[in-house]
Amino acid sequence: LRCGHCGLSCVGEFKKGGKYTYYRCTRHRGKCPEPYASEREIDEQFARVLGRLNFDDEVKELMVAALRQSEADLHEAQRLSRTGSWKLDLSSGTVRVSPEVFRIFAVQPDEDTSSPDFWFDRIHHEDRHRVREHFERCLAQRLEYEADYRLVLPDGSVRFQHAVGHPVVDESGALREFLGTAMDVTEQVQARVA
């Protein structure tokens, strides 16, 4: 990444506890008129440049194929590691998850999984209140989330889960979404107990 003013390299820095990424020109010591740029500004500039590019159909097909392959590789890696990803969109209150989360939670095709309540209802009744209270505290205080708990699947089997997540805020500091991962750690827990 190069500075748009002087052409020298830029380095990324986390600001405000890691909530924002800014890029700093390596020659900013009074010699560059624009020493910092936010990640949002860079994204906007990149989007404008991409909007001016014209790709023929063959190149577009190659790009779409590469994106699909990348997504397939991610899904396979999640399947192998028994780790799925999830996102709670706070403006709509809906939850989106990766296919591996559906497998971990034994979700049936006809189930409505868009509500957080669906996911909390799968947590073992002895763990549910603790986990939900912790998650809601992390949401309210914009904290990192980490929890270990049991799931009860529709067939009555119990699985062990480890979940982590973090808040995502916009430039104004407003909480936009909460995203994270869910990992099936049943085999590890059973091995420790044995």
mmCIF file of C-alpha atoms in Angstrom:
data_model
loop_
_atom_site.group_PDB
_atom_site.id
_atom_site.type_symbol
_atom_site.label_atom_id
_atom_site.label_comp_id
_atom_site.label_asym_id
_atom_site.label_seq_id
_atom_site.Cartn_x
_atom_site.Cartn_y
_atom_site.Cartn_z
ATOM 1 C CA LEU A 1 0.000 0.000 0.000
ATOM 2 C CA ARG A 2 1.437 3.353 -1.065
ATOM 3 C CA CYS A 3 0.662 6.886 0.062
ATOM 4 C CA GLY A 4 -1.407 8.801 -2.496
ATOM 5 C CA HIS A 5 0.531 12.000 -1.820
ATOM 6 C CA CYS A 6 4.205 11.111 -1.651
ATOM 7 C CA GLY A 7 4.223 7.527 -2.977
ATOM 8 C CA LEU A 8 5.997 5.972 0.003
ATOM 9 C CA SER A 9 4.772 2.902 1.861
ATOM 10 C CA CYS A 10 1.955 3.017 4.399
ATOM 11 C CA VAL A 11 1.639 0.886 7.516
ATOM 12 C CA GLY A 12 -1.545 -0.069 9.347
ATOM 13 C CA GLU A 13 -2.160 0.886 12.953
ATOM 14 C CA PHE A 14 -5.046 -0.053 15.239
ATOM 15 C CA LYS A 15 -6.656 2.894 16.996
ATOM 16 C CA LYS A 16 -9.216 3.103 19.814
ATOM 17 C CA GLY A 17 -8.552 -0.327 21.244
ATOM 18 C CA GLY A 18 -8.391 -2.055 17.869
ATOM 19 C CA LYS A 19 -11.830 -0.879 16.727
ATOM 20 C CA TYR A 20 -10.456 1.123 13.794
ATOM 21 C CA THR A 21 -7.562 0.643 11.424
ATOM 22 C CA TYR A 22 -5.679 3.679 10.159
ATOM 23 C CA TYR A 23 -2.891 3.709 7.621
ATOM 24 C CA ARG A 24 0.085 5.968 8.216
ATOM 25 C CA CYS A 25 2.539 7.153 5.618
ATOM 26 C CA THR A 26 6.066 6.121 6.619
ATOM 27 C CA ARG A 27 7.311 9.575 5.652
ATOM 28 C CA HIS A 28 4.753 11.576 7.583
ATOM 29 C CA ARG A 29 7.266 13.449 9.807
ATOM 30 C CA GLY A 30 6.026 16.794 8.565
ATOM 31 C CA LYS A 31 6.855 16.031 4.948
ATOM 32 C CA CYS A 32 3.598 14.423 3.853
ATOM 33 C CA PRO A 33 0.439 16.613 3.951
ATOM 34 C CA GLU A 34 -1.897 13.645 4.666
ATOM 35 C CA PRO A 35 -0.101 11.348 7.143
ATOM 36 C CA TYR A 36 -3.188 9.260 8.120
ATOM 37 C CA ALA A 37 -6.054 7.645 6.243
ATOM 38 C CA SER A 38 -8.784 5.517 7.807
ATOM 39 C CA GLU A 39 -9.607 2.067 6.504
ATOM 40 C CA ARG A 40 -13.041 3.427 5.525
ATOM 41 C CA GLU A 41 -11.441 6.135 3.355
ATOM 42 C CA ILE A 42 -9.221 3.584 1.655
ATOM 43 C CA ASP A 43 -12.211 1.279 1.065
ATOM 44 C CA GLU A 44 -14.152 4.160 -0.498
ATOM 45 C CA GLN A 45 -11.245 5.090 -2.758
ATOM 46 C CA PHE A 46 -10.806 1.462 -3.775
ATOM 47 C CA ALA A 47 -14.543 1.173 -4.558
ATOM 48 C CA ARG A 48 -14.358 4.292 -6.775
ATOM 49 C CA VAL A 49 -11.397 2.834 -8.687
ATOM 50 C CA LEU A 50 -13.128 -0.521 -9.098
ATOM 51 C CA GLY A 51 -16.270 1.256 -10.302
ATOM 52 C CA ARG A 52 -14.286 2.780 -13.179
ATOM 53 C CA LEU A 53 -12.855 -0.543 -14.293
ATOM 54 C CA ASN A 54 -14.490 -2.415 -17.118
ATOM 55 C CA PHE A 55 -14.038 -6.167 -17.250
ATOM 56 C CA ASP A 56 -15.014 -8.303 -20.176
ATOM 57 C CA ASP A 57 -17.332 -11.246 -19.494
ATOM 58 C CA GLU A 58 -14.508 -13.801 -19.446
ATOM 59 C CA VAL A 59 -12.629 -11.899 -16.724
ATOM 60 C CA LYS A 60 -15.851 -11.497 -14.701
ATOM 61 C CA GLU A 61 -16.471 -15.242 -14.956
ATOM 62 C CA LEU A 62 -12.920 -15.953 -13.763
ATOM 63 C CA MET A 63 -13.370 -13.569 -10.822
ATOM 64 C CA VAL A 64 -16.704 -15.142 -9.856
ATOM 65 C CA ALA A 65 -15.202 -18.629 -10.140
ATOM 66 C CA ALA A 66 -12.267 -17.605 -7.925
ATOM 67 C CA LEU A 67 -14.635 -16.161 -5.303
ATOM 68 C CA ARG A 68 -16.757 -19.309 -5.345
ATOM 69 C CA GLN A 69 -13.670 -21.490 -4.963
ATOM 70 C CA SER A 70 -12.440 -19.348 -2.084
ATOM 71 C CA GLU A 71 -15.813 -19.686 -0.367
ATOM 72 C CA ALA A 72 -15.828 -23.459 -0.942
ATOM 73 C CA ASP A 73 -12.323 -23.691 0.552
ATOM 74 C CA LEU A 74 -13.449 -21.714 3.604
ATOM 75 C CA HIS A 75 -16.472 -23.984 4.093
ATOM 76 C CA GLU A 76 -14.268 -27.079 3.841
ATOM 77 C CA ALA A 77 -11.787 -25.662 6.360
ATOM 78 C CA GLN A 78 -14.655 -24.909 8.738
ATOM 79 C CA ARG A 79 -16.031 -28.433 8.275
ATOM 80 C CA LEU A 80 -12.661 -30.037 8.995
ATOM 81 C CA SER A 81 -12.055 -27.923 12.104
ATOM 82 C CA ARG A 82 -15.699 -28.135 13.249
ATOM 83 C CA THR A 83 -15.729 -24.354 13.484
ATOM 84 C CA GLY A 84 -18.459 -22.194 12.029
ATOM 85 C CA SER A 85 -18.977 -18.456 11.837
ATOM 86 C CA TRP A 86 -21.939 -16.320 12.839
ATOM 87 C CA LYS A 87 -23.031 -12.697 12.680
ATOM 88 C CA LEU A 88 -25.769 -10.820 14.539
ATOM 89 C CA ASP A 89 -26.907 -7.793 12.530
ATOM 90 C CA LEU A 90 -28.073 -5.320 15.161
ATOM 91 C CA SER A 91 -30.067 -3.107 12.797
ATOM 92 C CA SER A 92 -32.349 -6.003 11.800
ATOM 93 C CA GLY A 93 -31.857 -8.256 14.832
ATOM 94 C CA THR A 94 -31.177 -11.213 12.541
ATOM 95 C CA VAL A 95 -28.518 -13.889 12.769
ATOM 96 C CA ARG A 96 -26.614 -15.276 9.783
ATOM 97 C CA VAL A 97 -24.397 -18.334 10.077
ATOM 98 C CA SER A 98 -22.113 -20.461 7.950
ATOM 99 C CA PRO A 99 -23.108 -23.988 6.872
ATOM 100 C CA GLU A 100 -20.886 -25.503 9.565
ATOM 101 C CA VAL A 101 -22.897 -23.820 12.318
ATOM 102 C CA PHE A 102 -26.008 -25.463 10.861
ATOM 103 C CA ARG A 103 -24.243 -28.840 11.134
ATOM 104 C CA ILE A 104 -22.936 -28.216 14.657
ATOM 105 C CA PHE A 105 -26.403 -27.247 15.906
ATOM 106 C CA ALA A 106 -28.173 -29.967 13.850
ATOM 107 C CA VAL A 107 -30.465 -27.450 12.182
ATOM 108 C CA GLN A 108 -33.239 -28.835 9.981
ATOM 109 C CA PRO A 109 -33.994 -27.129 6.615
ATOM 110 C CA ASP A 110 -37.461 -25.932 7.696
ATOM 111 C CA GLU A 111 -36.310 -24.217 10.929
ATOM 112 C CA ASP A 112 -36.264 -20.413 11.160
ATOM 113 C CA THR A 113 -32.777 -19.596 12.432
ATOM 114 C CA SER A 114 -32.880 -15.819 11.947
ATOM 115 C CA SER A 115 -33.599 -15.019 15.603
ATOM 116 C CA PRO A 116 -31.006 -15.132 18.393
ATOM 117 C CA ASP A 117 -33.634 -16.977 20.473
ATOM 118 C CA PHE A 118 -33.368 -19.995 18.177
ATOM 119 C CA TRP A 119 -29.670 -20.373 18.960
ATOM 120 C CA PHE A 120 -30.001 -19.740 22.702
ATOM 121 C CA ASP A 121 -32.816 -22.331 22.878
ATOM 122 C CA ARG A 122 -30.347 -25.014 21.719
ATOM 123 C CA ILE A 123 -28.108 -24.344 24.728
ATOM 124 C CA HIS A 124 -28.507 -26.764 27.636
ATOM 125 C CA HIS A 125 -31.037 -25.329 30.122
ATOM 126 C CA GLU A 126 -28.439 -25.340 32.930
ATOM 127 C CA ASP A 127 -26.069 -23.181 30.831
ATOM 128 C CA ARG A 128 -28.539 -21.003 28.907
ATOM 129 C CA HIS A 129 -29.107 -18.189 31.409
ATOM 130 C CA ARG A 130 -25.383 -17.787 32.147
ATOM 131 C CA VAL A 131 -24.445 -17.717 28.455
ATOM 132 C CA ARG A 132 -27.247 -15.375 27.407
ATOM 133 C CA GLU A 133 -26.552 -12.966 30.265
ATOM 134 C CA HIS A 134 -22.837 -12.945 29.401
ATOM 135 C CA PHE A 135 -23.554 -12.363 25.696
ATOM 136 C CA GLU A 136 -25.981 -9.517 26.428
ATOM 137 C CA ARG A 137 -23.415 -7.903 28.760
ATOM 138 C CA CYS A 138 -20.792 -8.120 26.000
ATOM 139 C CA LEU A 139 -23.250 -6.519 23.568
ATOM 140 C CA ALA A 140 -24.192 -3.710 25.945
ATOM 141 C CA GLN A 141 -20.591 -2.957 26.952
ATOM 142 C CA ARG A 142 -19.060 -3.729 23.525
ATOM 143 C CA LEU A 143 -16.753 -6.370 24.959
ATOM 144 C CA GLU A 144 -15.072 -9.410 23.477
ATOM 145 C CA TYR A 145 -17.199 -12.526 23.985
ATOM 146 C CA GLU A 146 -16.034 -16.015 24.938
ATOM 147 C CA ALA A 147 -18.114 -18.835 26.383
ATOM 148 C CA ASP A 148 -18.090 -22.604 26.880
ATOM 149 C CA TYR A 149 -21.406 -24.413 27.158
ATOM 150 C CA ARG A 150 -23.382 -27.512 26.272
ATOM 151 C CA LEU A 151 -25.806 -27.860 23.376
ATOM 152 C CA VAL A 152 -28.788 -30.175 23.401
ATOM 153 C CA LEU A 153 -29.553 -31.311 19.864
ATOM 154 C CA PRO A 154 -33.036 -32.300 18.656
ATOM 155 C CA ASP A 155 -32.194 -36.019 19.048
ATOM 156 C CA GLY A 156 -31.372 -35.394 22.742
ATOM 157 C CA SER A 157 -27.604 -35.747 22.361
ATOM 158 C CA VAL A 158 -25.372 -33.289 24.205
ATOM 159 C CA ARG A 159 -22.441 -31.562 22.507
ATOM 160 C CA PHE A 160 -19.866 -29.180 23.955
ATOM 161 C CA GLN A 161 -19.356 -25.787 22.385
ATOM 162 C CA HIS A 162 -16.723 -23.053 22.551
ATOM 163 C CA ALA A 163 -17.711 -19.673 21.105
ATOM 164 C CA VAL A 164 -15.869 -16.384 20.697
ATOM 165 C CA GLY A 165 -17.002 -13.102 19.212
ATOM 166 C CA HIS A 166 -16.470 -9.391 19.107
ATOM 167 C CA PRO A 167 -18.432 -6.184 18.492
ATOM 168 C CA VAL A 168 -18.138 -4.281 15.210
ATOM 169 C CA VAL A 169 -18.721 -0.533 15.387
ATOM 170 C CA ASP A 170 -18.991 2.108 12.687
ATOM 171 C CA GLU A 171 -16.996 5.357 12.434
ATOM 172 C CA SER A 172 -19.376 7.123 14.842
ATOM 173 C CA GLY A 173 -18.830 4.398 17.451
ATOM 174 C CA ALA A 174 -22.317 2.910 17.043
ATOM 175 C CA LEU A 175 -22.517 -0.868 17.390
ATOM 176 C CA ARG A 176 -23.376 -2.339 13.963
ATOM 177 C CA GLU A 177 -22.989 -6.064 14.436
ATOM 178 C CA PHE A 178 -21.509 -8.757 16.584
ATOM 179 C CA LEU A 179 -19.638 -11.542 14.888
ATOM 180 C CA GLY A 180 -17.797 -14.631 15.925
ATOM 181 C CA THR A 181 -17.179 -18.331 15.692
ATOM 182 C CA ALA A 182 -18.657 -21.467 17.214
ATOM 183 C CA MET A 183 -16.523 -24.574 17.646
ATOM 184 C CA ASP A 184 -17.663 -28.092 18.478
ATOM 185 C CA VAL A 185 -15.202 -29.189 21.188
ATOM 186 C CA THR A 186 -17.032 -32.357 22.241
ATOM 187 C CA GLU A 187 -14.151 -34.708 21.438
ATOM 188 C CA GLN A 188 -11.645 -32.556 23.342
ATOM 189 C CA VAL A 189 -13.902 -32.374 26.426
ATOM 190 C CA GLN A 190 -14.556 -36.121 26.364
ATOM 191 C CA ALA A 191 -10.811 -36.820 26.029
ATOM 192 C CA ARG A 192 -10.077 -34.672 29.113
ATOM 193 C CA VAL A 193 -12.740 -36.463 31.128
ATOM 194 C CA ALA A 194 -11.556 -39.963 30.106
#
